[in-house]
Coordinates of C-alpha atoms in Angstrom, one line a residue:
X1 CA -31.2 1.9 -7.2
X2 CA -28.6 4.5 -7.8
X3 CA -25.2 4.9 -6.2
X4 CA -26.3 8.1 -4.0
X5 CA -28.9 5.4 -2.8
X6 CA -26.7 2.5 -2.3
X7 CA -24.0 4.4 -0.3
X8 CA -26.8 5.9 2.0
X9 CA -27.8 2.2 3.2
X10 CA -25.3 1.6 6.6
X11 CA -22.8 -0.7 6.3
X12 CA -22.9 -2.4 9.2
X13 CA -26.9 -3.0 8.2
X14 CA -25.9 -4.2 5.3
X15 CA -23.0 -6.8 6.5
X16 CA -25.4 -8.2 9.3
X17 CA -28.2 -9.0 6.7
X18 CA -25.4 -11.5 4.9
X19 CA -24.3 -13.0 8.3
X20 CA -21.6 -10.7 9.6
X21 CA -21.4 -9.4 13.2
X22 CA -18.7 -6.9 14.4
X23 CA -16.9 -8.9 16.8
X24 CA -16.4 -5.8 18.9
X25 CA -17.1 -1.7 18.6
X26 CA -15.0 1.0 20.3
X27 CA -15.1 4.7 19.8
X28 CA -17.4 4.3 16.6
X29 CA -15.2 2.0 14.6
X30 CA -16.9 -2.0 14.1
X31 CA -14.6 -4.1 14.0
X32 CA -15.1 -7.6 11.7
X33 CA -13.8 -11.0 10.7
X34 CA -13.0 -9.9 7.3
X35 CA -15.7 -11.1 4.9
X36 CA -13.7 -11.3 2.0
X37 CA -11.7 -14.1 3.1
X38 CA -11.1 -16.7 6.3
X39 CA -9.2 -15.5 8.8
X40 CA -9.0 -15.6 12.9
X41 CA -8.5 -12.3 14.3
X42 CA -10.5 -8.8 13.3
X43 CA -8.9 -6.5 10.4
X44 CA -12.1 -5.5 8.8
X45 CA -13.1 -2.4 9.7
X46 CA -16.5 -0.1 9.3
X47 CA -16.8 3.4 10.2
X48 CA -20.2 4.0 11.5
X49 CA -20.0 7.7 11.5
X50 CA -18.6 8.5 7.2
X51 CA -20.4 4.6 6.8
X52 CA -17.2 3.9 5.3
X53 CA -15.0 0.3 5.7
X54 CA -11.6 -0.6 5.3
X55 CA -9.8 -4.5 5.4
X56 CA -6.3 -4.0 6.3
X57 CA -5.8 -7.3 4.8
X58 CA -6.5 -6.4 1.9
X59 CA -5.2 -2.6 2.3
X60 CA -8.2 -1.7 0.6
X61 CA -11.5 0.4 1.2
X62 CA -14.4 2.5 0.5
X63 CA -18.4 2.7 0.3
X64 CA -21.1 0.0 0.4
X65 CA -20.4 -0.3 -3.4
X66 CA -16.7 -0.8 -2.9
X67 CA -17.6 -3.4 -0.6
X68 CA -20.2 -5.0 -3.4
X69 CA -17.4 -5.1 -6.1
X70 CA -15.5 -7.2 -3.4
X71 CA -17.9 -9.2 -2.5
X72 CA -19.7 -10.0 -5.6
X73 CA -16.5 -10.0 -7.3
X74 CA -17.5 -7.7 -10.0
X75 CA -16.3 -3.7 -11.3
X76 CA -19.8 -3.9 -12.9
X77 CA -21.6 -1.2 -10.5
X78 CA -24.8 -2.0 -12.4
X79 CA -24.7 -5.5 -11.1
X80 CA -23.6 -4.5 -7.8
X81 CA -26.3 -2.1 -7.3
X82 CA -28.9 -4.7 -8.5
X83 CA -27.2 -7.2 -5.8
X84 CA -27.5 -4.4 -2.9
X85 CA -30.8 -3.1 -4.0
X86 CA -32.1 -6.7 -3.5
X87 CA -30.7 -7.1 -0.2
X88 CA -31.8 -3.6 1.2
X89 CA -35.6 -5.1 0.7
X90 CA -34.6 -8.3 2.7
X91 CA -34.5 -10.7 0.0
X92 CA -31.6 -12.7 1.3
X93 CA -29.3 -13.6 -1.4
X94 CA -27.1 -16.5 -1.3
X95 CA -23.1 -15.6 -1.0
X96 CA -20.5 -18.6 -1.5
X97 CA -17.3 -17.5 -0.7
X98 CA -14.8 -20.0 -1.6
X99 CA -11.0 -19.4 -0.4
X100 CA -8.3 -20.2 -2.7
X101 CA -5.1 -21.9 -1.4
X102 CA -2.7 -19.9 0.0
X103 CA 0.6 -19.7 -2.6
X104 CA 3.8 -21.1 -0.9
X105 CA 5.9 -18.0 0.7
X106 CA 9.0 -17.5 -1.3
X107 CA 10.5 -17.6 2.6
X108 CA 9.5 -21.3 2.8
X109 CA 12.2 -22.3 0.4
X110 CA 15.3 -20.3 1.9
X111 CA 17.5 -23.2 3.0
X112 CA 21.4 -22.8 5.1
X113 CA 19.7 -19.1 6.4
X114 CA 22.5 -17.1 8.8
X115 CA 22.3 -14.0 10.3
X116 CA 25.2 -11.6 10.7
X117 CA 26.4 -8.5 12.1
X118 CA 26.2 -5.8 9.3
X119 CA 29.0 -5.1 7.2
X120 CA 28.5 -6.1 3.2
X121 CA 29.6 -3.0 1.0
X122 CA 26.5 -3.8 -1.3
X123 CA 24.3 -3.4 1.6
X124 CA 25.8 0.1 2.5
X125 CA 25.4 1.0 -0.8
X126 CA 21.2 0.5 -0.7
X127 CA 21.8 2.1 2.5
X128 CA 23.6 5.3 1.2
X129 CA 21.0 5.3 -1.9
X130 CA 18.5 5.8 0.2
X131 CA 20.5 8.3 2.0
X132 CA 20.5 6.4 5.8
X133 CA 23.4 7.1 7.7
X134 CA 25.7 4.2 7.4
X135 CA 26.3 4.4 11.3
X136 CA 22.7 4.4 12.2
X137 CA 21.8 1.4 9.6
X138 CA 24.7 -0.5 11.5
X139 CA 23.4 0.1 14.6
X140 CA 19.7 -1.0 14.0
X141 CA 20.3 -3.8 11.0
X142 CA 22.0 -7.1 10.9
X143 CA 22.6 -9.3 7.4
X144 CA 20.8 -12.2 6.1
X145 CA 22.7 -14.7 3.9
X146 CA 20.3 -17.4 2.4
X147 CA 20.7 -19.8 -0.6
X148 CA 17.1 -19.9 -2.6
X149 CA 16.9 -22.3 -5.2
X150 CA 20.6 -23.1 -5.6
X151 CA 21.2 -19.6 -5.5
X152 CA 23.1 -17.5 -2.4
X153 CA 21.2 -14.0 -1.1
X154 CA 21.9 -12.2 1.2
X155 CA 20.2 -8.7 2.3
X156 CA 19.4 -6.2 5.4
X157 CA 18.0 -8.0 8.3
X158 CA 15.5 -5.9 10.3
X159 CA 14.6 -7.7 13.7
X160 CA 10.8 -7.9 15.6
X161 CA 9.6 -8.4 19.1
X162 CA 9.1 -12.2 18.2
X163 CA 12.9 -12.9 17.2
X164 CA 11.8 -12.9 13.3
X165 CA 13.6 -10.6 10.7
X166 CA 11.8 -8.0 7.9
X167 CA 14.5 -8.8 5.1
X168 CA 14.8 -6.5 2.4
X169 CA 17.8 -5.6 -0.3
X170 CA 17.0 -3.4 -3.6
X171 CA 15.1 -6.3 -5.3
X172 CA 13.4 -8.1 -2.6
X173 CA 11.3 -7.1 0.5
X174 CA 10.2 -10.2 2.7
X175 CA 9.8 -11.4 6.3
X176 CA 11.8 -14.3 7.9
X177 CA 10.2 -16.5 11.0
X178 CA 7.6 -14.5 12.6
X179 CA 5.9 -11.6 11.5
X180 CA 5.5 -8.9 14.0
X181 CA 5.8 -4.6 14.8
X182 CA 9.5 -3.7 16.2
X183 CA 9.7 -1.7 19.1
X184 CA 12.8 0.4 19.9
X185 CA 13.1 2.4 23.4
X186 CA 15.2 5.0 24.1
X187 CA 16.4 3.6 27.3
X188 CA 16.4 -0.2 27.9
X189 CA 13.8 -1.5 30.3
X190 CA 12.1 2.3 30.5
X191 CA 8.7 3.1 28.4
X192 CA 9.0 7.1 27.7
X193 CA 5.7 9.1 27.6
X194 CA 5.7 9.4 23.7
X195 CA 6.3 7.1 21.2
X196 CA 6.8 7.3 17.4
X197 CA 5.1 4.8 15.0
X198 CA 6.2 4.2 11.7
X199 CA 5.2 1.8 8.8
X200 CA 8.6 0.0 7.8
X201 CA 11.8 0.1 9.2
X202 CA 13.2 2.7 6.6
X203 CA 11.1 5.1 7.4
X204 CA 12.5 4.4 11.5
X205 CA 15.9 4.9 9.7
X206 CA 15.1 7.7 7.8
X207 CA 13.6 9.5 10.9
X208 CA 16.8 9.0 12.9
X209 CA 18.7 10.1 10.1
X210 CA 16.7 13.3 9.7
X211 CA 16.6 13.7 13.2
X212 CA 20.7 13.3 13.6
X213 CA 20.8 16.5 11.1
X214 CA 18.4 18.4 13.1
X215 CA 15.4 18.6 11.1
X216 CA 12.7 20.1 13.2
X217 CA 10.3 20.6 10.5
X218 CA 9.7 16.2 10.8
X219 CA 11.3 15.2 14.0
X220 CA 10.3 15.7 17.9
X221 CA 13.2 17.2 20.2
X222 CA 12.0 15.2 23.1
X223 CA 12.5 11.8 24.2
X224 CA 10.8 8.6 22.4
X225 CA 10.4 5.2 21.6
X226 CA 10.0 3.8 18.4
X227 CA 7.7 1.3 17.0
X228 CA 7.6 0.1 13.5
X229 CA 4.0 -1.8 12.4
X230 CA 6.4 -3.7 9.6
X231 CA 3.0 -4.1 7.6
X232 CA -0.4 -2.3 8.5
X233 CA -1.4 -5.7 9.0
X234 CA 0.1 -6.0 12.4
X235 CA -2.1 -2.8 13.4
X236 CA -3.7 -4.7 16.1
X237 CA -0.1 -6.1 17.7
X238 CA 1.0 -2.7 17.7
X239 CA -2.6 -1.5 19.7
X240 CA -1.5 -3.8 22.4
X241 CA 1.6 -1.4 23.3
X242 CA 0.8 1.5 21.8
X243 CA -2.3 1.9 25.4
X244 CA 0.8 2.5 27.3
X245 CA 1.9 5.7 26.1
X246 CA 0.8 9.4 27.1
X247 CA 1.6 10.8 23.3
X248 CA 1.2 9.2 20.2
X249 CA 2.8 10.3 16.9
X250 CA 2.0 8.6 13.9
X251 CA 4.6 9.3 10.7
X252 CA 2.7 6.4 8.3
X253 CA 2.2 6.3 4.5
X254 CA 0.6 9.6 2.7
X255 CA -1.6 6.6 1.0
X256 CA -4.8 5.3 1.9
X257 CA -3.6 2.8 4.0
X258 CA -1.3 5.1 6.2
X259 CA -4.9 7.2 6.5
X260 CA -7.1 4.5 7.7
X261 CA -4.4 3.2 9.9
X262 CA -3.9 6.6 11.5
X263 CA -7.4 7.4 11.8
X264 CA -8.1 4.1 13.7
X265 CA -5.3 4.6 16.0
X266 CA -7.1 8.1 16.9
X267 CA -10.4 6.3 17.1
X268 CA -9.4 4.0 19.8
X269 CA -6.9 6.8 21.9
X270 CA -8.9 9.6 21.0
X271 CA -6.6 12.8 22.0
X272 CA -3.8 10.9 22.7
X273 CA -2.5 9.9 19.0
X274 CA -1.5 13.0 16.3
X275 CA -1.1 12.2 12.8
X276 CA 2.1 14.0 11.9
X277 CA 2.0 13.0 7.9
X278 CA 1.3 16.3 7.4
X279 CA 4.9 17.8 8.2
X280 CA 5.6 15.8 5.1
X281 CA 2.4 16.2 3.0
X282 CA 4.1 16.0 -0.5
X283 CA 6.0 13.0 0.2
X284 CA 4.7 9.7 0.1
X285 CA 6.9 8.9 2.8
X286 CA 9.7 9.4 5.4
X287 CA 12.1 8.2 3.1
X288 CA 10.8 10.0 0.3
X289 CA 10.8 13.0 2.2
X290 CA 14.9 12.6 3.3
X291 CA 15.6 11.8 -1.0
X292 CA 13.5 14.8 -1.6
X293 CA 11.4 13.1 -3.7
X294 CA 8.3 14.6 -4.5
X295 CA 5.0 12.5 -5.2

């Protein structure tokens, strides 16, 4: 079997000959309990149309012989083609998959944990090297102080819709509590028509930093909210409130991730969602874009 040959066998096929259902299918896109790991709730992917996947999990994805290197846990695209080639004629080949433990969270160990209003000079200072508005980063940010194996932290304290904090300083970018998307509204208690979706919270403070010097060229001169995903990961929290907006505008990662992530979001509100990584196509992101710093 070649690799034309391989990637012409459908994924989905493929992935229901070793066991694997899509849990549920909407506007072409299959979605899966990831088989490259346990896990409860659908991040896996498969494109039916480009018979294409992608695991947000894993923030990885390609062709059938992507997926073989996964799942065979090999580069060797000899082997892998051998492995496919001998389930494309139905000979059912045993896959073990056998989960290794999960490695303690760094967050687990932060002991006498405080959060406080945001006023540290060192934290400005990230701020300002990044070139965020010191007023806006007040506004939006609080402070984390933590002592981590008898040392004291402390570093920018983002908050989420289920009272956790995204914690991040120039050396360290972590989660506190629970993990979840961020959503900002420009009037309290009011949903606007559009909404802006972003990746991390610098990018959010890099857009209202661009968007407080007027640059049209990125921003939208109409009312918003905001809602920050905080990790591709939480791309199916952020489907729940994204179905109550008229106008979608995704500013994600020029990366593969930020791709998939904005193509599924069209894929399930199909002329409702615009990808807008294009007003910044050389930049690998928001923030990049505000530094000027060219991929």
């Amino acid at each position: 079997m070649t690799i034309a040959e391989a990637k012409q066998i459908p994924i989905v096929d493929f992935l229901a000959q070793l066991g694997h259902r899509a849990l549920y299918v909407k506007s072409g896109q299959h979605w899966y309990l990831s088989p490259l790991r346990e896990e409860r709730t659908p991040s896996f992917k498969v494109n039916d149309q480009i018979n294409e996947w992608y695991d947000f999990g894993e923030a990885t994805g390609g062709d059938l012989v992507e997926l073989g290197k996964h799942l065979y846990q090999t580069n060797n695209v000899s082997e892998v083609l051998a492995f496919i080639e001998r389930h494309a004629k139905a000979a059912p080949l045993p896959f073990i998959h056998v989960p290794t433990a999960p490695s303690r969270p760094v967050e687990a160990e932060m002991k006498d944990v405080i959060v406080v209003p945001l006023r540290h000079h060192a934290l400005f200072s990230y701020l300002q090297s990044r070139l965020i508005d010191a007023d806006i980063g007040r506004m939006f940010c609080r402070e984390v102080h933590y002592e981590l194996r008898q040392r004291h932290y402390f570093a920018l304290a983002f908050g989420n819709v289920s009272g956790g904090y995204e914690v991040r300083n120039a050396y360290y970018k972590g989660c506190l509590n629970n993990k979840d998307i961020s959503l900002i509204r420009h009037r309290s208690e009011e949903t606007q028509e559009r909404v802006c979706v972003f990746e991390g919270f610098m990018d959010f403070l890099s857009y209202l930093t661009l968007k407080q010097i007027r640059d049209n060229t990125v921003c939208i001169d109409m009312p918003c909210d905001y809602l920050v995903m905080n990790s591709v990961n939480n791309l199916r929290k952020a489907l729940t409130h994204l179905q109550e907006y008229s106008y979608i505008h995704c500013y994600l990662d020029n990366d593969l991730a930020g791709q998939k992530t904005a193509e599924t979001i069209a894929g399930m509100y199909d002329g409702r969602a615009n990808d807008e990584s294009g007003r910044y196509a050389e930049y690998k992101d928001l923030n990049d874009y505000l530094r000027g710093k060219k991929r």
